[in-house]
Each structure stands twice: as structure tokens, then as C-alpha cells.
Short mmCIF file of C-alpha atoms and ligand atoms in Angstrom, two decimals:
data_model
loop_
_atom_site.label_atom_id
_atom_site.label_comp_id
_atom_site.label_asym_id
_atom_site.label_seq_id
_atom_site.Cartn_x
_atom_site.Cartn_y
_atom_site.Cartn_z
CA LEU A 62 114.95 109.56 79.90
CA ASP A 63 113.22 112.45 81.54
CA GLY A 64 115.02 115.13 83.49
CA VAL A 65 114.34 113.43 86.79
CA ALA A 66 115.99 110.20 85.73
CA LEU A 67 118.98 111.98 84.23
CA ASP A 68 119.45 114.03 87.36
CA ARG A 69 119.45 110.87 89.42
CA ILE A 70 122.11 109.24 87.27
CA GLN A 71 124.26 112.35 87.42
CA ALA A 72 123.80 112.50 91.17
CA GLY A 73 125.05 108.91 91.41
CA GLN A 74 121.70 107.57 92.54
CA ALA A 75 121.44 105.01 89.81
CA GLY A 76 119.43 101.95 90.63
CA GLY A 77 116.52 103.62 92.38
CA LEU A 78 113.29 104.71 90.78
CA GLN A 79 111.37 105.90 93.77
CA ASP A 80 110.74 109.37 92.39
CA ILE A 81 110.07 108.44 88.81
CA PRO A 82 106.40 108.53 87.87
CA GLY A 83 105.24 105.08 86.96
CA ARG A 84 107.13 103.32 89.72
CA SER A 85 104.90 100.86 91.49
CA SER A 86 103.94 101.67 95.03
CA ARG A 87 103.01 99.19 97.71
CA THR A 88 100.03 101.16 98.90
CA GLY A 89 98.66 103.11 95.95
CA PRO A 90 97.33 101.93 92.63
CA ARG A 91 99.90 100.83 90.07
CA ALA A 92 100.95 103.73 87.91
CA ASP A 93 102.75 101.86 85.16
CA GLY A 94 99.92 100.12 83.38
CA VAL A 95 100.89 96.71 84.75
CA GLU A 96 98.16 95.12 86.79
CA SER A 97 99.40 92.39 89.06
CA ALA A 98 98.38 89.12 87.43
CA HIS A 99 96.60 87.73 90.47
CA ARG A 100 94.21 90.68 90.54
CA LYS A 101 93.15 90.07 86.98
CA VAL A 102 90.02 88.38 85.85
CA GLY A 103 90.09 86.25 82.72
CA VAL A 104 93.87 85.86 82.55
CA VAL A 105 95.34 82.38 82.27
CA MET A 106 97.27 81.94 85.48
CA VAL A 107 100.52 80.10 85.90
CA ASN A 108 100.66 78.14 89.13
CA PRO A 109 102.65 80.38 91.47
CA GLN A 110 103.54 77.38 93.65
CA LEU A 111 105.45 75.75 90.83
CA SER A 112 109.09 76.50 91.47
CA LYS A 113 111.46 77.23 88.61
CA ALA A 114 113.16 73.93 89.22
CA GLY A 115 109.80 72.19 89.48
CA ALA A 116 108.84 73.69 86.15
CA GLY A 117 112.11 72.50 84.65
CA ARG A 118 113.39 75.98 83.91
CA ARG A 119 117.15 76.17 84.13
CA PRO A 120 118.29 79.78 84.48
CA LEU A 121 119.96 81.33 81.47
CA VAL A 122 122.32 84.28 81.49
CA VAL A 123 123.12 85.85 78.12
CA GLY A 124 125.80 88.45 77.54
CA ASN A 125 125.00 91.01 74.87
CA TRP A 126 128.33 92.47 73.86
CA LYS A 127 126.69 94.94 71.46
CA MET A 128 129.24 96.66 69.17
CA ASN A 129 132.17 96.33 71.56
CA GLY A 130 135.54 94.64 71.80
CA THR A 131 138.34 93.55 69.54
CA ARG A 132 139.39 90.07 68.45
CA ALA A 133 142.02 90.07 71.17
CA SER A 134 139.78 91.41 73.95
CA SER A 135 137.05 88.92 73.04
CA VAL A 136 139.41 85.98 73.46
CA GLN A 137 140.71 87.44 76.71
CA LEU A 138 137.21 87.91 78.10
CA LEU A 139 136.13 84.39 77.15
CA SER A 140 139.28 82.84 78.56
CA ALA A 141 138.60 84.57 81.86
CA LEU A 142 135.01 83.34 81.78
CA ARG A 143 136.15 79.82 81.06
CA SER A 144 138.37 79.85 84.10
CA ALA A 145 135.30 80.74 86.21
CA GLU A 146 133.38 77.66 84.98
CA PRO A 147 131.44 75.58 85.76
CA PHE A 148 128.17 77.43 86.26
CA ASP A 149 124.96 75.71 87.30
CA SER A 150 123.02 77.96 84.97
CA ASP A 151 123.16 78.08 81.19
CA VAL A 152 125.47 80.82 79.95
CA SER A 153 125.68 82.28 76.46
CA VAL A 154 127.42 85.24 74.82
CA CYS A 155 125.95 87.11 71.86
CA VAL A 156 128.90 88.66 70.09
CA PRO A 157 129.52 90.90 67.06
CA PHE A 158 129.30 88.96 63.76
CA PRO A 159 133.00 89.27 62.82
CA TYR A 160 134.10 87.57 66.03
CA LEU A 161 131.89 84.51 65.71
CA GLY A 162 134.61 82.27 64.21
CA GLU A 163 137.14 83.11 66.89
CA VAL A 164 134.55 82.86 69.66
CA ALA A 165 133.51 79.42 68.42
CA LEU A 166 137.14 78.27 68.58
CA THR A 167 137.76 79.81 72.00
CA LEU A 168 134.66 78.18 73.48
CA GLN A 169 135.36 74.70 72.13
CA GLY A 170 134.96 72.22 74.97
CA SER A 171 133.20 74.80 77.17
CA ARG A 172 129.57 74.66 78.25
CA ILE A 173 129.25 78.36 77.44
CA THR A 174 127.34 78.74 74.19
CA TRP A 175 127.41 81.65 71.76
CA GLY A 176 125.14 83.52 69.45
CA ALA A 177 124.56 86.75 67.54
CA GLN A 178 122.67 89.97 68.18
CA ASP A 179 120.48 90.03 65.09
CA CYS A 180 119.72 88.14 61.89
CA SER A 181 117.85 88.77 58.68
CA HIS A 182 114.25 87.61 58.33
CA LEU A 183 115.22 86.56 54.80
CA GLU A 184 117.03 83.56 53.39
CA PRO A 185 120.45 84.09 51.71
CA GLY A 186 120.39 86.17 48.56
CA ALA A 187 120.87 89.71 47.31
CA HIS A 188 120.59 91.54 50.66
CA THR A 189 123.74 93.61 51.02
CA GLY A 190 124.97 93.94 54.58
CA ASP A 191 122.52 91.47 56.09
CA VAL A 192 123.40 88.22 57.83
CA ALA A 193 121.24 85.13 57.36
CA ALA A 194 120.17 82.89 60.21
CA VAL A 195 121.55 79.87 58.36
CA MET A 196 125.00 81.53 58.42
CA LEU A 197 124.79 81.89 62.19
CA ALA A 198 123.90 78.22 62.46
CA ASP A 199 126.95 77.48 60.34
CA PHE A 200 129.08 79.17 63.02
CA GLY A 201 127.56 76.97 65.72
CA CYS A 202 125.39 79.73 67.21
CA ARG A 203 122.82 78.55 69.73
CA HIS A 204 120.98 81.85 70.22
CA VAL A 205 120.21 85.01 68.32
CA ILE A 206 118.79 88.16 69.87
CA VAL A 207 115.94 89.65 67.84
CA GLY A 208 113.99 92.83 68.47
CA HIS A 209 116.50 94.46 70.81
CA SER A 210 115.23 97.99 71.40
CA GLU A 211 118.40 99.40 69.84
CA ARG A 212 117.37 97.67 66.60
CA ARG A 213 113.68 98.44 66.92
CA VAL A 214 114.52 102.13 67.39
CA HIS A 215 117.62 102.73 65.27
CA HIS A 216 116.68 100.36 62.44
CA ALA A 217 112.92 100.91 62.53
CA GLU A 218 112.18 97.24 63.06
CA SER A 219 108.44 96.65 63.39
CA ASP A 220 106.82 94.07 65.65
CA GLN A 221 106.08 91.96 62.56
CA ARG A 222 109.66 92.20 61.30
CA VAL A 223 110.91 91.00 64.68
CA ALA A 224 108.43 88.12 64.60
CA ASP A 225 109.60 87.16 61.09
CA LYS A 226 113.21 87.15 62.27
CA ALA A 227 112.27 84.86 65.14
CA LYS A 228 110.54 82.51 62.68
CA THR A 229 113.53 82.38 60.34
CA ALA A 230 115.91 81.82 63.26
CA LEU A 231 113.81 78.93 64.55
CA SER A 232 113.64 77.37 61.12
CA HIS A 233 117.45 77.11 61.19
CA GLY A 234 117.63 75.56 64.64
CA LEU A 235 118.55 78.76 66.49
CA THR A 236 116.79 79.86 69.64
CA PRO A 237 115.62 83.45 69.20
CA ILE A 238 115.80 85.67 72.26
CA VAL A 239 112.93 88.04 71.57
CA CYS A 240 113.21 91.38 73.36
CA VAL A 241 110.20 93.40 74.43
CA GLY A 242 110.00 96.50 76.57
CA GLU A 243 108.52 99.92 77.03
CA THR A 244 110.00 103.42 76.99
CA LEU A 245 109.90 105.61 80.07
CA GLU A 246 107.17 107.70 78.46
CA GLU A 247 105.07 104.60 77.84
CA ARG A 248 105.52 103.48 81.45
CA GLN A 249 104.53 106.90 82.70
CA ALA A 250 101.48 106.80 80.44
CA MET A 251 100.53 103.43 82.03
CA GLN A 252 101.12 101.68 78.71
CA THR A 253 103.71 99.12 79.85
CA GLU A 254 101.42 96.11 79.70
CA ALA A 255 99.80 97.14 76.41
CA VAL A 256 103.18 97.70 74.75
CA VAL A 257 104.84 94.43 75.77
CA LYS A 258 101.68 92.46 74.96
CA ARG A 259 101.49 94.05 71.51
CA GLN A 260 105.14 93.21 70.83
CA LEU A 261 104.76 89.62 72.02
CA SER A 262 101.43 89.17 70.28
CA ALA A 263 103.04 89.59 66.82
CA VAL A 264 105.47 86.79 67.70
CA ILE A 265 102.73 84.52 69.01
CA HIS A 266 100.63 85.01 65.89
CA THR A 267 103.57 84.34 63.61
CA LEU A 268 104.97 81.29 65.44
CA GLY A 269 101.78 79.68 66.71
CA HIS A 270 102.47 76.85 69.16
CA CYS A 271 106.19 77.02 68.23
CA VAL A 272 106.36 80.13 70.39
CA SER A 273 107.26 77.77 73.23
CA GLN A 274 110.69 77.36 71.60
CA ILE A 275 111.76 80.95 72.04
CA VAL A 276 113.26 82.83 74.97
CA VAL A 277 111.64 86.15 75.84
CA ALA A 278 113.64 89.01 77.33
CA TYR A 279 111.78 91.81 79.07
CA GLU A 280 113.99 94.86 78.71
CA PRO A 281 112.46 98.16 79.81
CA ILE A 282 114.14 100.67 77.53
CA TRP A 283 114.61 103.16 80.35
CA ALA A 284 116.75 100.59 82.15
CA ILE A 285 119.07 99.66 79.28
CA GLY A 286 122.55 101.03 79.74
CA THR A 287 121.30 103.71 82.14
CA GLY A 288 122.17 102.22 85.51
CA LEU A 289 118.46 102.36 86.36
CA THR A 290 117.19 98.87 87.05
CA ALA A 291 113.57 97.85 87.34
CA THR A 292 112.89 96.74 90.88
CA PRO A 293 112.44 92.99 91.24
CA GLU A 294 108.73 93.62 91.83
CA GLN A 295 108.36 95.78 88.72
CA ALA A 296 110.16 93.21 86.61
CA GLN A 297 108.22 90.29 88.08
CA ALA A 298 104.90 92.03 87.41
CA VAL A 299 105.69 92.32 83.70
CA HIS A 300 107.11 88.79 83.52
CA ALA A 301 103.88 87.43 85.03
CA VAL A 302 101.88 89.28 82.38
CA LEU A 303 104.09 87.86 79.61
CA ARG A 304 103.91 84.32 80.94
CA ALA A 305 100.14 84.55 81.19
CA GLN A 306 100.00 85.73 77.57
CA LEU A 307 102.24 82.85 76.52
CA ALA A 308 100.17 80.41 78.54
CA ALA A 309 97.12 81.38 76.51
CA ALA A 310 99.06 80.39 73.37
CA SER A 311 101.00 77.34 74.52
CA THR A 312 100.62 74.71 77.20
CA GLN A 313 104.41 74.77 77.51
CA ALA A 314 104.59 78.38 78.69
CA VAL A 315 105.41 77.17 82.17
CA ASP A 316 108.65 75.72 80.82
CA MET A 317 109.67 78.82 78.87
CA ARG A 318 112.53 80.98 80.01
CA LEU A 319 111.81 84.66 80.49
CA LEU A 320 114.86 86.84 81.04
CA TYR A 321 115.10 90.30 82.53
CA GLY A 322 117.46 92.84 80.95
CA GLY A 323 118.31 96.39 81.90
CA SER A 324 121.37 97.33 83.95
CA VAL A 325 121.72 93.91 85.57
CA THR A 326 124.82 93.85 87.77
CA ALA A 327 126.36 91.47 90.28
CA ALA A 328 124.76 93.61 92.99
CA ASN A 329 121.15 93.37 91.81
CA ALA A 330 121.12 90.00 89.99
CA SER A 331 120.20 87.77 92.94
CA ALA A 332 117.11 89.76 93.88
CA LEU A 333 115.92 89.80 90.27
CA PHE A 334 116.58 86.10 89.67
CA ALA A 335 114.78 85.18 92.88
CA GLN A 336 111.47 86.30 91.34
CA SER A 337 109.22 83.43 90.37
CA ASP A 338 108.89 84.32 86.69
CA ILE A 339 112.42 85.61 86.08
CA ASP A 340 114.62 82.85 84.72
CA GLY A 341 117.87 84.72 84.22
CA GLY A 342 119.13 87.82 82.51
CA LEU A 343 120.14 89.48 79.28
CA VAL A 344 123.19 91.48 80.29
CA GLY A 345 124.77 94.29 78.31
CA GLY A 346 127.48 96.45 79.91
CA ALA A 347 128.25 94.04 82.75
CA SER A 348 128.87 91.19 80.30
CA LEU A 349 132.04 92.94 79.13
CA LYS A 350 133.71 92.48 82.52
CA ALA A 351 134.64 88.87 83.24
CA ASN A 352 134.40 89.14 87.04
CA GLU A 353 131.08 90.96 86.97
CA PHE A 354 129.53 88.63 84.40
CA SER A 355 130.77 85.53 86.24
CA ALA A 356 129.23 86.84 89.45
CA ILE A 357 125.90 87.34 87.63
CA CYS A 358 126.11 83.78 86.29
CA ARG A 359 126.82 82.52 89.82
CA ALA A 360 123.78 84.46 91.08
CA ALA A 361 121.69 82.58 88.53
CA SER A 362 123.25 79.29 89.66
CA ALA A 363 122.35 80.16 93.23
CA ALA A 364 118.75 80.72 92.10
CA VAL A 365 118.71 77.10 90.91
CA HIS A 366 119.72 75.87 94.36
CA GLU A 367 117.34 78.23 96.10
CA SER A 368 114.53 77.00 93.91
CA LEU A 369 115.44 73.35 94.50
CA GLY A 370 115.49 74.01 98.22
CA LYS A 371 112.03 75.55 98.11
CA SER A 372 110.58 72.71 96.06
CA LYS A 373 111.67 70.26 98.77
CA THR A 374 109.76 72.03 101.52
C1 LIG B 6 121.03 95.11 76.73
O1 LIG B 6 121.52 95.85 75.90
O2 LIG B 6 120.43 94.09 76.36
C2 LIG B 6 121.17 95.45 78.13
C3 LIG B 6 120.39 94.89 78.98
O3 LIG B 6 122.15 96.39 78.43
P1 LIG B 6 122.61 96.82 79.91
O4 LIG B 6 122.76 95.56 80.74
O5 LIG B 6 123.91 97.52 79.70
O6 LIG B 6 121.56 97.69 80.46
#
């Protein structure tokens, strides 16, 4: 983050981006490199009138526990989540590998599904320290996150490597949640659209029409774990770009779920999930608190009802 953003966090002004270069403005030209889809020429448009419910997109909220918790705290957290069920949205938790067995047992009989935060692009073999997608399937995983920025950055994962992971995950019946997102510097340099399109393009080329089977998570890196959230309008603008790109590759893009991630909380979830191309969230820090995560899941459930209401009028 730049000095401005850090100052804002320290001053307790998290959540607002008004002063950060690159923030969209209602009156001026966009300064983040994301053109609003409706102003574009030659972009495949998704019918904006089609509600989420009309398009058959059930919201999905995924908790990314990252490298947190203990066996005991995981069970405690899931038990608390179970007592908050049922949710009208789909809910999943992506947990550290060693906890998968216990999580699978704790969630037996629940509608909450589970998954992992990464997998190898390779099949089982001599790959010390890696975890194969088929092993995750063996633990009953439904999802696996691939291409999280913390892996792209700290483990030097290329766009193609992420795409290969998504392909391997799909081939074992897992749904990859493919993360894309720009750094603050890229946003300020008006590169947001170019960056996310480049990241998604590798996946589209590798998966072909099967790309419709993935979930995409737009996670601006400057919003992850910082308390700075993209505004609903900023997030929606990027989601519209991504859906248009997917629509050029698959006729089923309208049914695909695109999640927003980056400091989602109970306080900002409803406004984000109300956006027409945002179908839920990938939630880090807030997914470690049962009450907060349940409230986010309820916000997604409310988006289902809101959407149903709109499609009736
Ligand atoms: C994430 O790591 O995927 C994430 C979105 O984290 P946070 O919600 O803490 O910003």
C-alpha cells in the first residue's frame, strides 16, 4: 500500500478510498483502467435486466481461513456456524490441509461444504510438500482456491500455473475458485482491467468452454486483509468486465458465479452483494469469526430474496 492508504488505516478510516488515486469518481473519467462495460464498443454484453435469480445464480460465500486456527478452534468455529444454519446461499469453508479430515467429520449432515486453499497442478508422484487435487477430492472437498494473490506473490505462481491448477482441479471433480486482482500500483497506473483480463485469459485458454465450471473471485490486492474495501461500484465495474470476457468464451457465462473478495465484513456485504454481477464473497479475516461470517452469509441470502423480488416486478 502507498503512504496514503497506510495513513488512512492507522487513522482508523478503513473502508474509504476517496483520496486514493485510482478511485472511480462519478463526474470525472475513470482513473483505474476499468471502463464501464456499457460504454464499451465491441464487448459482449450480459443482459443487465437479467436478475441473479433469473440467471439461476445462487449466491456463494466462501471462507478462506488461510494459515489460521487449531484443530479445536476449527471444530468450535464450524459448530457455531452450524447452529446459525440454514442459509439461503451456498456456504463453503476453505481450510488448512491438516484440518480437512476433522472438518469433513464436523460438517457431516450440514449444507456447508468445504475445500482447500491450493492444490498442485500435477498428479500424485514425487512432489515433496505438494497436495494433489485427487487427494482433496478424497476428503470430500467441493472447492479449491487457486491463484490467491498470496500464492501468486509469495510462491511466484504464474498465470499459466494457476490455469493448470484449475484444469487439474476440474479433472478431479473439484470446483476451482480462481482469484484475480490488481495491486494498488496497477490500479493507480490504470492497469486494473488489463491485469484481471490477462489473468483470466490464461484460464480461458487452458479450459476452453469448461471455463463455465469455475468460480471467479475478483480480489483487489490492496483490499485483502487491509480493511480497505472496493466500493460496490468499483467492484461491480470489474465484475462486469470479467463477465463480458467470460461471455466471449462461453454461452454459460451468465450462469457463472463471480465473487468479490477483499475486507468483506457484515457491514459492507449487503451493498456489495446487491451489485448485479457480484454473486457472493470470498472472505478472509471475517470468516474466522462465527457471528461475522454468519452475518455475511445472511447478507448473501438476503440478496437472493431481493433478486427474486426484483424479478417479479
Ligand atoms: C482473502 O484472503 O481471500 C481475503 C479476501 O481476505 P480478507 O477478507 O481478510 O481481506
